[in-house]
CSV table of C-alpha atoms and ligand atoms in Angstrom, one decimal:
chain,number,residue,atom,x,y,z
A,6,MET,CA,6.3,26.8,1.6
A,7,THR,CA,4.3,24.0,0.3
A,8,ASN,CA,5.6,21.9,-1.7
A,9,LYS,CA,3.9,20.8,-5.4
A,10,THR,CA,3.2,17.3,-5.9
A,11,ARG,CA,3.7,15.7,-8.7
A,12,PRO,CA,1.2,13.0,-9.2
A,13,VAL,CA,1.8,9.6,-10.3
A,14,ARG,CA,-0.3,8.5,-13.2
A,15,VAL,CA,-1.5,4.5,-13.2
A,16,GLU,CA,-3.4,3.5,-17.1
A,17,PHE,CA,-5.1,0.7,-16.6
A,18,HIS,CA,-7.5,-0.3,-19.1
A,19,GLY,CA,-8.2,2.8,-20.6
A,20,LYS,CA,-8.6,4.8,-17.2
A,21,THR,CA,-6.3,7.1,-15.7
A,22,ILE,CA,-5.9,6.5,-11.8
A,23,GLU,CA,-4.1,9.9,-10.7
A,24,ILE,CA,-2.4,9.3,-6.7
A,25,GLY,CA,-1.2,12.8,-5.8
A,26,GLY,CA,-3.4,15.1,-7.5
A,27,GLY,CA,-5.1,16.1,-4.8
A,28,ALA,CA,-8.5,13.5,-4.7
A,29,VAL,CA,-7.7,10.8,-2.3
A,30,ALA,CA,-6.5,7.4,-3.2
A,31,VAL,CA,-8.2,4.9,-1.1
A,32,ILE,CA,-6.6,1.0,-2.1
A,33,ALA,CA,-7.7,-1.5,0.0
A,34,GLY,CA,-8.3,-5.2,-0.1
A,35,PRO,CA,-6.1,-8.4,1.8
A,36,CYS,CA,-3.0,-9.1,3.3
A,37,SER,CA,-1.9,-12.3,1.0
A,38,ILE,CA,-3.8,-12.8,-1.3
A,39,GLU,CA,-5.3,-16.2,-0.7
A,40,SER,CA,-7.1,-18.2,-3.9
A,41,ARG,CA,-9.0,-17.0,-6.9
A,42,GLU,CA,-11.8,-16.6,-4.7
A,43,HIS,CA,-10.6,-14.9,-2.1
A,44,LEU,CA,-9.4,-12.3,-4.6
A,45,SER,CA,-12.1,-12.0,-6.3
A,46,GLU,CA,-14.0,-11.6,-3.2
A,47,THR,CA,-12.4,-9.2,-1.7
A,48,ALA,CA,-11.8,-7.5,-5.0
A,49,ARG,CA,-15.9,-6.8,-5.4
A,50,GLY,CA,-16.5,-6.0,-2.1
A,51,VAL,CA,-13.9,-3.1,-1.5
A,52,LYS,CA,-14.9,-2.1,-5.5
A,53,ASP,CA,-18.3,-1.7,-4.3
A,54,LEU,CA,-17.5,0.4,-1.4
A,55,GLY,CA,-15.3,3.3,-3.6
A,56,THR,CA,-11.8,1.8,-3.7
A,57,CYS,CA,-9.5,2.5,-6.9
A,58,PHE,CA,-7.0,0.0,-6.2
A,59,LEU,CA,-6.7,-3.2,-5.0
A,60,ARG,CA,-3.5,-4.9,-2.2
A,61,GLY,CA,-2.9,-8.1,-1.9
A,62,GLY,CA,0.4,-9.9,-1.0
A,63,ILE,CA,1.8,-12.5,-3.2
A,64,TYR,CA,4.8,-12.8,-1.7
A,65,LYS,CA,4.8,-12.1,2.3
A,66,MET,CA,7.6,-10.9,4.5
A,67,ARG,CA,6.4,-13.0,7.9
A,68,THR,CA,8.6,-12.7,11.0
A,69,GLN,CA,8.2,-16.6,11.5
A,70,ALA,CA,9.4,-18.9,9.1
A,71,ASP,CA,6.7,-21.4,9.7
A,72,SER,CA,4.1,-18.6,9.2
A,73,PHE,CA,2.0,-18.5,5.3
A,74,GLN,CA,4.2,-17.3,2.6
A,75,GLY,CA,2.0,-16.1,0.4
A,76,LEU,CA,0.9,-18.0,-2.6
A,77,GLY,CA,3.5,-17.2,-4.7
A,78,THR,CA,3.8,-18.5,-8.1
A,79,ASN,CA,0.7,-20.2,-7.6
A,80,ALA,CA,-1.0,-16.6,-7.6
A,81,PHE,CA,0.4,-15.0,-11.4
A,82,GLY,CA,-1.9,-17.3,-13.7
A,83,PHE,CA,-5.8,-16.2,-12.4
A,84,ILE,CA,-4.7,-12.0,-10.9
A,85,LYS,CA,-5.1,-11.0,-14.4
A,86,GLU,CA,-8.2,-12.3,-14.7
A,87,VAL,CA,-9.5,-11.1,-11.6
A,88,LYS,CA,-8.4,-7.8,-12.0
A,89,LYS,CA,-10.1,-7.9,-15.6
A,90,GLU,CA,-13.4,-8.9,-14.0
A,91,VAL,CA,-13.5,-6.9,-11.6
A,92,GLY,CA,-11.7,-3.7,-12.7
A,93,LEU,CA,-9.1,-2.9,-10.7
A,94,PRO,CA,-5.5,-2.6,-10.7
A,95,LEU,CA,-3.7,-4.5,-8.2
A,96,VAL,CA,-0.2,-3.3,-6.0
A,97,SER,CA,1.7,-6.4,-4.3
A,98,GLU,CA,4.9,-6.2,-2.6
A,99,ILE,CA,8.2,-7.5,-4.6
A,100,THR,CA,10.3,-9.4,-2.3
A,101,ASP,CA,12.9,-10.2,-4.9
A,102,PRO,CA,14.4,-8.7,-7.7
A,103,ARG,CA,14.1,-12.4,-9.7
A,104,GLN,CA,10.1,-11.7,-9.5
A,105,LEU,CA,10.6,-9.1,-11.8
A,106,SER,CA,9.8,-10.9,-15.0
A,107,ASP,CA,6.0,-12.3,-12.9
A,108,PHE,CA,5.3,-9.4,-11.5
A,109,ALA,CA,5.1,-7.7,-15.2
A,110,ASP,CA,1.8,-8.6,-16.1
A,111,ALA,CA,0.1,-9.0,-12.6
A,112,VAL,CA,0.9,-5.7,-10.5
A,113,GLU,CA,-0.2,-2.1,-11.8
A,114,MET,CA,2.2,-1.0,-8.9
A,115,PHE,CA,5.2,-2.4,-6.7
A,116,GLN,CA,5.3,-2.2,-3.3
A,117,VAL,CA,8.1,-2.2,-1.3
A,118,GLY,CA,8.0,-3.3,2.6
A,119,SER,CA,9.1,-1.7,4.9
A,120,ARG,CA,11.5,-4.6,5.1
A,121,ASN,CA,13.2,-4.1,2.3
A,122,MET,CA,13.5,-0.5,2.2
A,123,TYR,CA,17.5,-0.6,2.5
A,124,ASN,CA,17.2,-3.7,0.0
A,125,TYR,CA,18.9,-0.8,-2.6
A,126,GLU,CA,19.6,-3.7,-5.4
A,127,LEU,CA,16.0,-4.1,-5.3
A,128,LEU,CA,15.6,-0.7,-5.4
A,129,LYS,CA,18.2,0.0,-8.4
A,130,GLU,CA,16.5,-2.7,-10.0
A,131,LEU,CA,12.7,-1.3,-9.8
A,132,GLY,CA,14.4,1.9,-11.2
A,133,THR,CA,14.7,0.1,-14.5
A,134,THR,CA,11.5,-0.2,-14.8
A,135,LYS,CA,8.7,2.7,-15.4
A,136,LYS,CA,5.6,1.3,-13.2
A,137,PRO,CA,5.1,3.0,-9.9
A,138,VAL,CA,6.8,1.9,-6.8
A,139,LEU,CA,5.0,3.0,-3.5
A,140,LEU,CA,8.0,2.7,-1.0
A,141,LYS,CA,7.2,2.5,2.6
A,142,ARG,CA,9.3,3.5,5.2
A,143,ALA,CA,11.6,0.8,7.1
A,144,PHE,CA,9.9,1.1,10.5
A,145,ALA,CA,12.9,2.1,12.1
A,146,ALA,CA,14.3,5.0,9.0
A,147,THR,CA,14.3,8.2,9.3
A,148,VAL,CA,12.5,10.6,7.0
A,149,ASP,CA,15.8,11.2,5.5
A,150,GLU,CA,16.6,8.0,5.3
A,151,TRP,CA,13.5,7.1,3.3
A,152,ILE,CA,13.9,10.4,0.8
A,153,LYS,CA,17.5,8.8,-0.1
A,154,ALA,CA,16.0,5.1,-0.7
A,155,ALA,CA,13.1,6.7,-2.7
A,156,ASP,CA,16.3,8.0,-4.8
A,157,TYR,CA,17.9,5.2,-6.0
A,158,VAL,CA,14.6,4.5,-7.8
A,159,ILE,CA,14.8,7.5,-9.3
A,160,LYS,CA,18.5,7.9,-10.2
A,161,GLY,CA,17.7,3.9,-11.7
A,162,GLY,CA,15.2,6.2,-14.0
A,163,ASN,CA,11.7,6.0,-12.5
A,164,GLU,CA,10.4,9.0,-11.3
A,165,ASN,CA,6.9,7.3,-10.2
A,166,VAL,CA,7.8,6.9,-6.4
A,167,ILE,CA,4.9,7.2,-3.8
A,168,LEU,CA,5.4,7.1,0.0
A,169,CYS,CA,3.7,5.2,2.1
A,170,GLU,CA,3.8,6.4,6.2
A,171,ARG,CA,3.6,2.6,7.9
A,172,GLY,CA,4.1,3.6,11.5
A,173,ILE,CA,7.3,3.5,13.3
A,174,ARG,CA,8.8,1.2,16.1
A,175,THR,CA,8.6,3.5,19.2
A,176,PHE,CA,8.7,2.3,23.1
A,177,GLU,CA,4.9,2.2,22.7
A,178,PRO,CA,3.8,-1.6,22.3
A,179,THR,CA,0.2,-0.5,22.7
A,180,THR,CA,-0.1,-0.3,18.6
A,181,ARG,CA,1.7,-2.4,16.5
A,182,ASN,CA,3.5,0.6,15.7
A,183,THR,CA,3.2,4.6,16.3
A,184,MET,CA,1.7,5.6,13.5
A,185,ASP,CA,4.3,8.9,12.5
A,186,LEU,CA,2.0,11.9,11.1
A,187,ASN,CA,4.1,14.2,11.2
A,188,SER,CA,6.4,12.6,8.3
A,189,VAL,CA,3.3,13.1,5.9
A,190,ALA,CA,2.6,16.6,6.9
A,191,TYR,CA,7.2,17.4,6.3
A,192,LEU,CA,6.9,15.5,3.6
A,193,LYS,CA,4.0,17.5,1.9
A,194,ALA,CA,5.7,20.8,2.8
A,195,HIS,CA,9.3,19.9,1.5
A,196,THR,CA,9.1,17.0,-1.1
A,197,SER,CA,7.2,16.3,-4.0
A,198,PHE,CA,6.3,12.6,-3.5
A,199,PRO,CA,2.5,11.5,-3.1
A,200,VAL,CA,2.2,10.1,0.2
A,201,ILE,CA,-0.2,7.5,1.0
A,202,VAL,CA,-1.0,6.3,4.5
A,203,ASP,CA,-1.2,3.0,5.9
A,204,PRO,CA,-3.1,2.9,9.5
A,205,SER,CA,-3.6,-1.0,8.9
A,206,HIS,CA,0.0,-1.5,10.1
A,207,GLY,CA,0.9,1.9,11.7
A,208,THR,CA,-2.1,1.0,14.6
A,209,GLY,CA,-2.3,-2.7,14.3
A,210,ARG,CA,-6.1,-2.6,15.8
A,211,PRO,CA,-8.8,-2.2,14.0
A,212,GLU,CA,-10.6,0.2,16.0
A,213,LEU,CA,-8.3,2.7,15.5
A,214,ILE,CA,-8.0,2.5,11.8
A,215,GLY,CA,-11.2,4.5,11.4
A,216,PRO,CA,-9.5,7.7,13.4
A,217,LEU,CA,-6.5,7.4,11.9
A,218,SER,CA,-7.8,6.9,8.4
A,219,LEU,CA,-9.6,10.6,8.8
A,220,ALA,CA,-6.3,12.2,10.4
A,221,ALA,CA,-4.1,11.2,7.6
A,222,VAL,CA,-6.9,12.9,5.2
A,223,ALA,CA,-6.6,15.6,7.3
A,224,VAL,CA,-3.3,16.0,7.3
A,225,GLY,CA,-3.0,15.7,4.0
A,226,ALA,CA,-2.0,12.6,2.6
A,227,ASP,CA,-2.8,11.7,-1.1
A,228,GLY,CA,-4.6,8.2,0.1
A,229,LEU,CA,-4.7,5.5,2.0
A,230,ILE,CA,-3.5,1.6,2.2
A,231,ILE,CA,-6.1,-0.3,4.3
A,232,GLU,CA,-6.1,-4.5,4.8
A,233,VAL,CA,-9.9,-5.8,4.2
A,234,HIS,CA,-11.0,-9.5,4.3
A,235,PRO,CA,-14.4,-10.8,3.9
A,236,ARG,CA,-13.9,-12.7,7.5
A,237,PRO,CA,-11.4,-11.1,9.7
A,238,ARG,CA,-10.9,-13.7,11.8
A,239,GLU,CA,-10.1,-16.4,8.9
A,240,ALA,CA,-7.4,-13.8,7.1
A,241,LEU,CA,-4.1,-16.1,6.9
A,242,SER,CA,-1.7,-13.0,7.8
A,243,ASP,CA,-2.9,-10.2,10.0
A,244,ALA,CA,-5.8,-11.6,10.8
A,245,HIS,CA,-6.2,-9.3,14.2
A,246,GLN,CA,-6.5,-6.0,11.9
A,247,ALA,CA,-8.1,-7.0,8.9
A,248,LEU,CA,-11.6,-4.9,8.4
A,249,SER,CA,-14.6,-6.4,7.3
A,250,PHE,CA,-16.8,-4.9,4.4
A,251,ALA,CA,-18.7,-3.1,7.2
A,252,GLN,CA,-16.3,-1.8,9.2
A,253,PHE,CA,-14.3,-0.8,5.9
A,254,GLY,CA,-17.4,0.8,4.4
A,255,GLU,CA,-18.3,2.8,7.7
A,256,ILE,CA,-14.9,4.4,7.4
A,257,MET,CA,-15.1,5.6,3.8
A,258,GLY,CA,-18.6,7.2,4.4
A,259,ASN,CA,-16.0,9.4,7.3
A,260,VAL,CA,-13.3,10.0,5.2
A,261,LYS,CA,-15.3,11.2,1.8
A,262,LYS,CA,-17.0,14.1,4.6
A,263,VAL,CA,-13.3,14.6,5.8
A,264,ALA,CA,-11.9,15.2,2.4
A,265,ALA,CA,-14.8,17.1,1.1
A,266,ALA,CA,-14.6,19.5,4.4
A,267,LEU,CA,-11.0,20.1,3.0
A,268,GLY,CA,-12.5,20.6,-0.9
A,269,ARG,CA,-11.3,17.0,-1.9
A,270,GLU,CA,-13.3,13.8,-3.8
A,271,LEU,CA,-12.2,10.4,-3.7
A,272,VAL,CA,-10.0,9.6,-6.5
A,273,LYS,CA,-13.0,7.3,-8.6
B,16,PEP,C1,1.7,-5.3,4.0
B,16,PEP,O1,1.7,-4.0,3.3
B,16,PEP,O2,1.0,-6.4,3.9
B,16,PEP,C2,3.0,-5.5,5.1
B,16,PEP,C3,4.0,-6.7,4.7
B,16,PEP,O3,3.6,-3.8,5.3
B,16,PEP,P1,4.8,-3.4,5.8
B,16,PEP,O4,5.9,-3.5,4.9
B,16,PEP,O5,4.7,-2.4,5.9
B,16,PEP,O6,5.2,-4.0,7.4
B,17,MN,MN1,-0.4,-6.8,6.5
């Protein structure tokens, strides 16, 4: 019954990073990019611990209008240099089709955030590019609605879609969201999308990110996306769920062990 996953490949400075080809891809980095130094320090830290892809928000979809909204256009000047220096590609959330030209050199993968999964005009626009799209599940979307949202990108001409389970809103307030790992098992069995799990937003609690990362790999996820900050308490967004390098390193060690038990490696 298991469907064959169609891997998505990213070319970066002569290297090919494959997501969905069997190995576990770990994407890590800050919730928001805060400065050149902050991005560089975080990128080096997560790379040393085995990450193959960097994350970092440029435009942030914040619930409160007076919360930090991301560096926006001020980030584009240094992103390319930092990525080259450190040797990691970047995934970042695009919130408006008007950002497309600025994003062209800045990212190797577009993230569509939970709040924009239903933004069909944005999805159609991303369909006109060839760059991979990490499509997060809206926090109240059914799996069927999520797959149909992915079809907008594919019908536009871009088949490079990766689905990202980031937890759904339920009656349970103990965790920020409820990590729906059923969806991961379902998608792996019935679709050919690579699937990434985001235990940072899925739990909102640093002490739960490790256990849920291991569960995600065990259930068949093609990778993880995790928020890490050099000084978590100082993070300008999502400080409550940011992991330190030490916490992230411990999780990476355990992720490798669970992956190895299943005959899988980490994407290098
Ligand atoms: C994020 O990845 O920082 C983010 C805002 O995630 P989501 O869209 O899943 O809430
Ligand atoms: Mn975040």
